[in-house]
C-alpha cells in the first residue's frame, strides 16, 4: 500500500519546514503548497527548500488577482472593518489560501491537509472552518494542537535543534523580535516585543509605509472610479498615471498610500477565542479604497439601505475575522450587500496627505443628491411649511412622556450622570 498523501500549507519558515519533515517521518507523502498572496518572498527558494526537506511535489500558486477581486473587493462592498479599526488583511487571505489548498488536495486525491497555525490564534480556526465548509471529507492534521508534536517541540529551541539535526536550513539572520504576516493587502506585526500594549511601536516596526513625518509636503489627488461598488479605475490627478487592471490598481494604491504614510493602525483587539491581542497593521491601499467607497455611497446609496447595511457591517466583519468566509450566513449577507451596491457608480476624488485620506469631491450618474432640495438658499421642490407636521408628529411621543412623568422631572437624573 502506498503512503497517505497530505497537502501541507507551507510558508517556507521554520515551523512549516519542521512540520513538513515531521509529517514525512510519520509516514506521509507530503505535497507542499505555497500561496503567493503578495508577500515579499523568494518562491523559487521556498520551493527548493520544500523539496530538500522531503516534499514529493510543490505547488506555488499565484493567488494575488483572486485575492483582490474575490476577497478584498467583496469585503469593500460591506465596508468590512473589525472593531472599528482593523481592515482584516490576514483574515481575508486565510480562507483564500485554504480554498486553494482544498483544490490541490482534490486534484491530488489526498485525504489529508495540514497547516502550521498555532493553537492559540485565529488562523487555525480560519483554515479549519474553510476546510470543513469546502471539503468536509478531508482529515486535518494540525501539529500545534497535536499532543505528540507538542511533547516533542516545547519551544523554538527544539524546532531549531530538530531542523539542524535533519539538515533543514535555518536562517542565520537575526529573527525579528515579533512576528509578521504579510500579503498584498497589509502587513501585521504582533507578539514578542509588541505584546506590551503600553509600549509604542518604534519606527523600525513599520516597513510598508513611510512615517507621515517623512512624507511629501504636497497633496496627492487620486480619482477613484466605481461600478456597482467595485473599483474600476484609479487616476492620479497630479501626473495622469492611471490603472484599470484590478491587481495593478490595488498595487498602485498601495504604492501611493505607502509613500504618504496611509493606513497605520495600532490596537488591542479581541480574538475569536476570547484572548485580547495587540496588533500593529499597515494597510495603505485598502484604506484609500475604503474611504473613497464609503464616500461614494454617501451620494449614491438610499438612506434606509445604507443604515441597514451599516447595521450588518459589524457582523460581516466579525464573520470574516472569525473564519466564516464560507458559510451560509455569509452568503446571505453577500446577497444583500451585492444588491446594496447596484447604484454605487461614479467617482470620488481623494486628497492623500501625511497619513490622511480625505474625500474632497464626488460624482455619480446615479446620484440621489438634489442640490435644490438640500440647499439653504434655494426654495424649491419641497414646501418648508410641511416640516411643521413632520415635527409635530415626532413630538407626540415626547410630549406624552413628559406629561406622564411630570411629577418626577424625567430628565433631572442626567445632572448626576457623570459624577454619580
Ligand atoms: N503563503 C502561504 N502559503 C501556504 N500556507 C501558508 C502561507 N502563509 C501561511 N500559511 C499557513 O498558515 C500557517 C500560519 O501562518 P503564519 O502564522 O503566518 O505562520 P508562518 O510563520 O509559517 O508564516 C502556516 O503555518 C502555514 O501552514
Ligand atoms: Mg506567515
mmCIF file with all atom_site columns, N, CA, C and O in Angstrom, residues 249-273:
data_model
loop_
_atom_site.group_PDB
_atom_site.id
_atom_site.type_symbol
_atom_site.label_atom_id
_atom_site.label_alt_id
_atom_site.label_comp_id
_atom_site.label_asym_id
_atom_site.label_entity_id
_atom_site.label_seq_id
_atom_site.pdbx_PDB_ins_code
_atom_site.Cartn_x
_atom_site.Cartn_y
_atom_site.Cartn_z
_atom_site.occupancy
_atom_site.B_iso_or_equiv
_atom_site.pdbx_formal_charge
_atom_site.auth_seq_id
_atom_site.auth_comp_id
_atom_site.auth_asym_id
_atom_site.auth_atom_id
_atom_site.pdbx_PDB_model_num
ATOM 1   N N  . UNK A 1 249 ? -4.160  48.116 -10.123 1.00 0.00 ? 249 UNK A N  1
ATOM 2   C CA . UNK A 1 249 ? -4.800  49.238 -9.444  1.00 0.00 ? 249 UNK A CA 1
ATOM 3   C C  . UNK A 1 249 ? -4.542  49.154 -7.945  1.00 0.00 ? 249 UNK A C  1
ATOM 4   O O  . UNK A 1 249 ? -4.158  50.123 -7.295  1.00 0.00 ? 249 UNK A O  1
ATOM 5   N N  . UNK A 1 250 ? -4.717  47.968 -7.408  1.00 0.00 ? 250 UNK A N  1
ATOM 6   C CA . UNK A 1 250 ? -4.549  47.800 -5.965  1.00 0.00 ? 250 UNK A CA 1
ATOM 7   C C  . UNK A 1 250 ? -3.090  48.010 -5.566  1.00 0.00 ? 250 UNK A C  1
ATOM 8   O O  . UNK A 1 250 ? -2.794  48.644 -4.548  1.00 0.00 ? 250 UNK A O  1
ATOM 9   N N  . UNK A 1 251 ? -2.188  47.493 -6.403  1.00 0.00 ? 251 UNK A N  1
ATOM 10  C CA . UNK A 1 251 ? -0.759  47.697 -6.116  1.00 0.00 ? 251 UNK A CA 1
ATOM 11  C C  . UNK A 1 251 ? -0.396  49.184 -6.173  1.00 0.00 ? 251 UNK A C  1
ATOM 12  O O  . UNK A 1 251 ? 0.406   49.669 -5.385  1.00 0.00 ? 251 UNK A O  1
ATOM 13  N N  . UNK A 1 252 ? -1.025  49.879 -7.116  1.00 0.00 ? 252 UNK A N  1
ATOM 14  C CA . UNK A 1 252 ? -0.751  51.314 -7.245  1.00 0.00 ? 252 UNK A CA 1
ATOM 15  C C  . UNK A 1 252 ? -1.270  52.080 -6.023  1.00 0.00 ? 252 UNK A C  1
ATOM 16  O O  . UNK A 1 252 ? -0.600  52.969 -5.499  1.00 0.00 ? 252 UNK A O  1
ATOM 17  N N  . UNK A 1 253 ? -2.440  51.702 -5.555  1.00 0.00 ? 253 UNK A N  1
ATOM 18  C CA . UNK A 1 253 ? -2.990  52.341 -4.344  1.00 0.00 ? 253 UNK A CA 1
ATOM 19  C C  . UNK A 1 253 ? -2.076  52.072 -3.154  1.00 0.00 ? 253 UNK A C  1
ATOM 20  O O  . UNK A 1 253 ? -1.854  52.946 -2.311  1.00 0.00 ? 253 UNK A O  1
ATOM 21  N N  . UNK A 1 254 ? -1.533  50.858 -3.095  1.00 0.00 ? 254 UNK A N  1
ATOM 22  C CA . UNK A 1 254 ? -0.577  50.542 -2.033  1.00 0.00 ? 254 UNK A CA 1
ATOM 23  C C  . UNK A 1 254 ? 0.637   51.458 -2.104  1.00 0.00 ? 254 UNK A C  1
ATOM 24  O O  . UNK A 1 254 ? 1.124   51.955 -1.092  1.00 0.00 ? 254 UNK A O  1
ATOM 25  N N  . UNK A 1 255 ? 1.116   51.647 -3.332  1.00 0.00 ? 255 UNK A N  1
ATOM 26  C CA . UNK A 1 255 ? 2.312   52.464 -3.532  1.00 0.00 ? 255 UNK A CA 1
ATOM 27  C C  . UNK A 1 255 ? 2.054   53.912 -3.080  1.00 0.00 ? 255 UNK A C  1
ATOM 28  O O  . UNK A 1 255 ? 2.831   54.474 -2.308  1.00 0.00 ? 255 UNK A O  1
ATOM 29  N N  . UNK A 1 256 ? 0.951   54.477 -3.549  1.00 0.00 ? 256 UNK A N  1
ATOM 30  C CA . UNK A 1 256 ? 0.638   55.870 -3.190  1.00 0.00 ? 256 UNK A CA 1
ATOM 31  C C  . UNK A 1 256 ? 0.362   55.981 -1.691  1.00 0.00 ? 256 UNK A C  1
ATOM 32  O O  . UNK A 1 256 ? 0.822   56.910 -1.016  1.00 0.00 ? 256 UNK A O  1
ATOM 33  N N  . UNK A 1 257 ? -0.375  55.004 -1.166  1.00 0.00 ? 257 UNK A N  1
ATOM 34  C CA . UNK A 1 257 ? -0.673  55.018 0.264   1.00 0.00 ? 257 UNK A CA 1
ATOM 35  C C  . UNK A 1 257 ? 0.599   54.922 1.095   1.00 0.00 ? 257 UNK A C  1
ATOM 36  O O  . UNK A 1 257 ? 0.794   55.675 2.051   1.00 0.00 ? 257 UNK A O  1
ATOM 37  N N  . UNK A 1 258 ? 1.469   53.992 0.707   1.00 0.00 ? 258 UNK A N  1
ATOM 38  C CA . UNK A 1 258 ? 2.712   53.783 1.454   1.00 0.00 ? 258 UNK A CA 1
ATOM 39  C C  . UNK A 1 258 ? 3.591   55.031 1.432   1.00 0.00 ? 258 UNK A C  1
ATOM 40  O O  . UNK A 1 258 ? 4.128   55.443 2.457   1.00 0.00 ? 258 UNK A O  1
ATOM 41  N N  . UNK A 1 259 ? 3.693   55.649 0.260   1.00 0.00 ? 259 UNK A N  1
ATOM 42  C CA . UNK A 1 259 ? 4.521   56.859 0.132   1.00 0.00 ? 259 UNK A CA 1
ATOM 43  C C  . UNK A 1 259 ? 4.010   57.992 1.015   1.00 0.00 ? 259 UNK A C  1
ATOM 44  O O  . UNK A 1 259 ? 4.746   58.903 1.364   1.00 0.00 ? 259 UNK A O  1
ATOM 45  N N  . UNK A 1 260 ? 2.725   57.941 1.335   1.00 0.00 ? 260 UNK A N  1
ATOM 46  C CA . UNK A 1 260 ? 2.125   59.027 2.104   1.00 0.00 ? 260 UNK A CA 1
ATOM 47  C C  . UNK A 1 260 ? 1.743   58.638 3.534   1.00 0.00 ? 260 UNK A C  1
ATOM 48  O O  . UNK A 1 260 ? 0.987   59.344 4.191   1.00 0.00 ? 260 UNK A O  1
ATOM 49  N N  . UNK A 1 261 ? 2.273   57.505 3.971   1.00 0.00 ? 261 UNK A N  1
ATOM 50  C CA . UNK A 1 261 ? 2.066   57.104 5.375   1.00 0.00 ? 261 UNK A CA 1
ATOM 51  C C  . UNK A 1 261 ? 0.638   56.760 5.734   1.00 0.00 ? 261 UNK A C  1
ATOM 52  O O  . UNK A 1 261 ? 0.221   56.915 6.887   1.00 0.00 ? 261 UNK A O  1
ATOM 53  N N  . UNK A 1 262 ? -0.117  56.246 4.752   1.00 0.00 ? 262 UNK A N  1
ATOM 54  C CA . UNK A 1 262 ? -1.537  55.938 4.979   1.00 0.00 ? 262 UNK A CA 1
ATOM 55  C C  . UNK A 1 262 ? -1.733  54.516 5.522   1.00 0.00 ? 262 UNK A C  1
ATOM 56  O O  . UNK A 1 262 ? -1.072  53.587 5.075   1.00 0.00 ? 262 UNK A O  1
ATOM 57  N N  . UNK A 1 263 ? -2.659  54.358 6.465   1.00 0.00 ? 263 UNK A N  1
ATOM 58  C CA . UNK A 1 263 ? -3.140  53.030 6.829   1.00 0.00 ? 263 UNK A CA 1
ATOM 59  C C  . UNK A 1 263 ? -2.464  52.374 8.019   1.00 0.00 ? 263 UNK A C  1
ATOM 60  O O  . UNK A 1 263 ? -2.530  51.161 8.171   1.00 0.00 ? 263 UNK A O  1
ATOM 61  N N  . UNK A 1 264 ? -1.838  53.155 8.880   1.00 0.00 ? 264 UNK A N  1
ATOM 62  C CA . UNK A 1 264 ? -1.244  52.577 10.094  1.00 0.00 ? 264 UNK A CA 1
ATOM 63  C C  . UNK A 1 264 ? -2.299  52.479 11.190  1.00 0.00 ? 264 UNK A C  1
ATOM 64  O O  . UNK A 1 264 ? -3.042  53.431 11.421  1.00 0.00 ? 264 UNK A O  1
ATOM 65  N N  . UNK A 1 265 ? -2.337  51.329 11.839  1.00 0.00 ? 265 UNK A N  1
ATOM 66  C CA . UNK A 1 265 ? -3.268  51.135 12.950  1.00 0.00 ? 265 UNK A CA 1
ATOM 67  C C  . UNK A 1 265 ? -2.528  50.382 14.052  1.00 0.00 ? 265 UNK A C  1
ATOM 68  O O  . UNK A 1 265 ? -1.803  49.433 13.780  1.00 0.00 ? 265 UNK A O  1
ATOM 69  N N  . UNK A 1 266 ? -2.708  50.828 15.279  1.00 0.00 ? 266 UNK A N  1
ATOM 70  C CA . UNK A 1 266 ? -2.112  50.158 16.438  1.00 0.00 ? 266 UNK A CA 1
ATOM 71  C C  . UNK A 1 266 ? -3.249  49.952 17.423  1.00 0.00 ? 266 UNK A C  1
ATOM 72  O O  . UNK A 1 266 ? -3.855  50.915 17.878  1.00 0.00 ? 266 UNK A O  1
ATOM 73  N N  . UNK A 1 267 ? -3.598  48.706 17.701  1.00 0.00 ? 267 UNK A N  1
ATOM 74  C CA . UNK A 1 267 ? -4.797  48.464 18.512  1.00 0.00 ? 267 UNK A CA 1
ATOM 75  C C  . UNK A 1 267 ? -4.694  47.193 19.350  1.00 0.00 ? 267 UNK A C  1
ATOM 76  O O  . UNK A 1 267 ? -3.872  46.332 19.081  1.00 0.00 ? 267 UNK A O  1
ATOM 77  N N  . UNK A 1 268 ? -5.564  47.106 20.332  1.00 0.00 ? 268 UNK A N  1
ATOM 78  C CA . UNK A 1 268 ? -5.759  45.848 21.053  1.00 0.00 ? 268 UNK A CA 1
ATOM 79  C C  . UNK A 1 268 ? -7.114  45.323 20.611  1.00 0.00 ? 268 UNK A C  1
ATOM 80  O O  . UNK A 1 268 ? -8.113  46.032 20.694  1.00 0.00 ? 268 UNK A O  1
ATOM 81  N N  . UNK A 1 269 ? -7.117  44.108 20.088  1.00 0.00 ? 269 UNK A N  1
ATOM 82  C CA . UNK A 1 269 ? -8.354  43.547 19.533  1.00 0.00 ? 269 UNK A CA 1
ATOM 83  C C  . UNK A 1 269 ? -8.747  42.281 20.271  1.00 0.00 ? 269 UNK A C  1
ATOM 84  O O  . UNK A 1 269 ? -7.939  41.688 20.986  1.00 0.00 ? 269 UNK A O  1
ATOM 85  N N  . UNK A 1 270 ? -9.977  41.859 20.061  1.00 0.00 ? 270 UNK A N  1
ATOM 86  C CA . UNK A 1 270 ? -10.482 40.621 20.661  1.00 0.00 ? 270 UNK A CA 1
ATOM 87  C C  . UNK A 1 270 ? -10.392 39.486 19.674  1.00 0.00 ? 270 UNK A C  1
ATOM 88  O O  . UNK A 1 270 ? -11.043 39.502 18.636  1.00 0.00 ? 270 UNK A O  1
ATOM 89  N N  . UNK A 1 271 ? -9.558  38.489 20.005  1.00 0.00 ? 271 UNK A N  1
ATOM 90  C CA . UNK A 1 271 ? -9.504  37.298 19.161  1.00 0.00 ? 271 UNK A CA 1
ATOM 91  C C  . UNK A 1 271 ? -10.771 36.477 19.350  1.00 0.00 ? 271 UNK A C  1
ATOM 92  O O  . UNK A 1 271 ? -11.440 36.576 20.387  1.00 0.00 ? 271 UNK A O  1
ATOM 93  N N  . UNK A 1 272 ? -11.047 35.635 18.346  1.00 0.00 ? 272 UNK A N  1
ATOM 94  C CA . UNK A 1 272 ? -12.242 34.785 18.391  1.00 0.00 ? 272 UNK A CA 1
ATOM 95  C C  . UNK A 1 272 ? -12.271 33.966 19.674  1.00 0.00 ? 272 UNK A C  1
ATOM 96  O O  . UNK A 1 272 ? -13.303 33.834 20.321  1.00 0.00 ? 272 UNK A O  1
ATOM 97  N N  . UNK A 1 273 ? -11.115 33.435 20.050  1.00 0.00 ? 273 UNK A N  1
ATOM 98  C CA . UNK A 1 273 ? -11.112 32.540 21.205  1.00 0.00 ? 273 UNK A CA 1
ATOM 99  C C  . UNK A 1 273 ? -11.165 33.294 22.538  1.00 0.00 ? 273 UNK A C  1
ATOM 100 O O  . UNK A 1 273 ? -11.137 32.660 23.596  1.00 0.00 ? 273 UNK A O  1
#
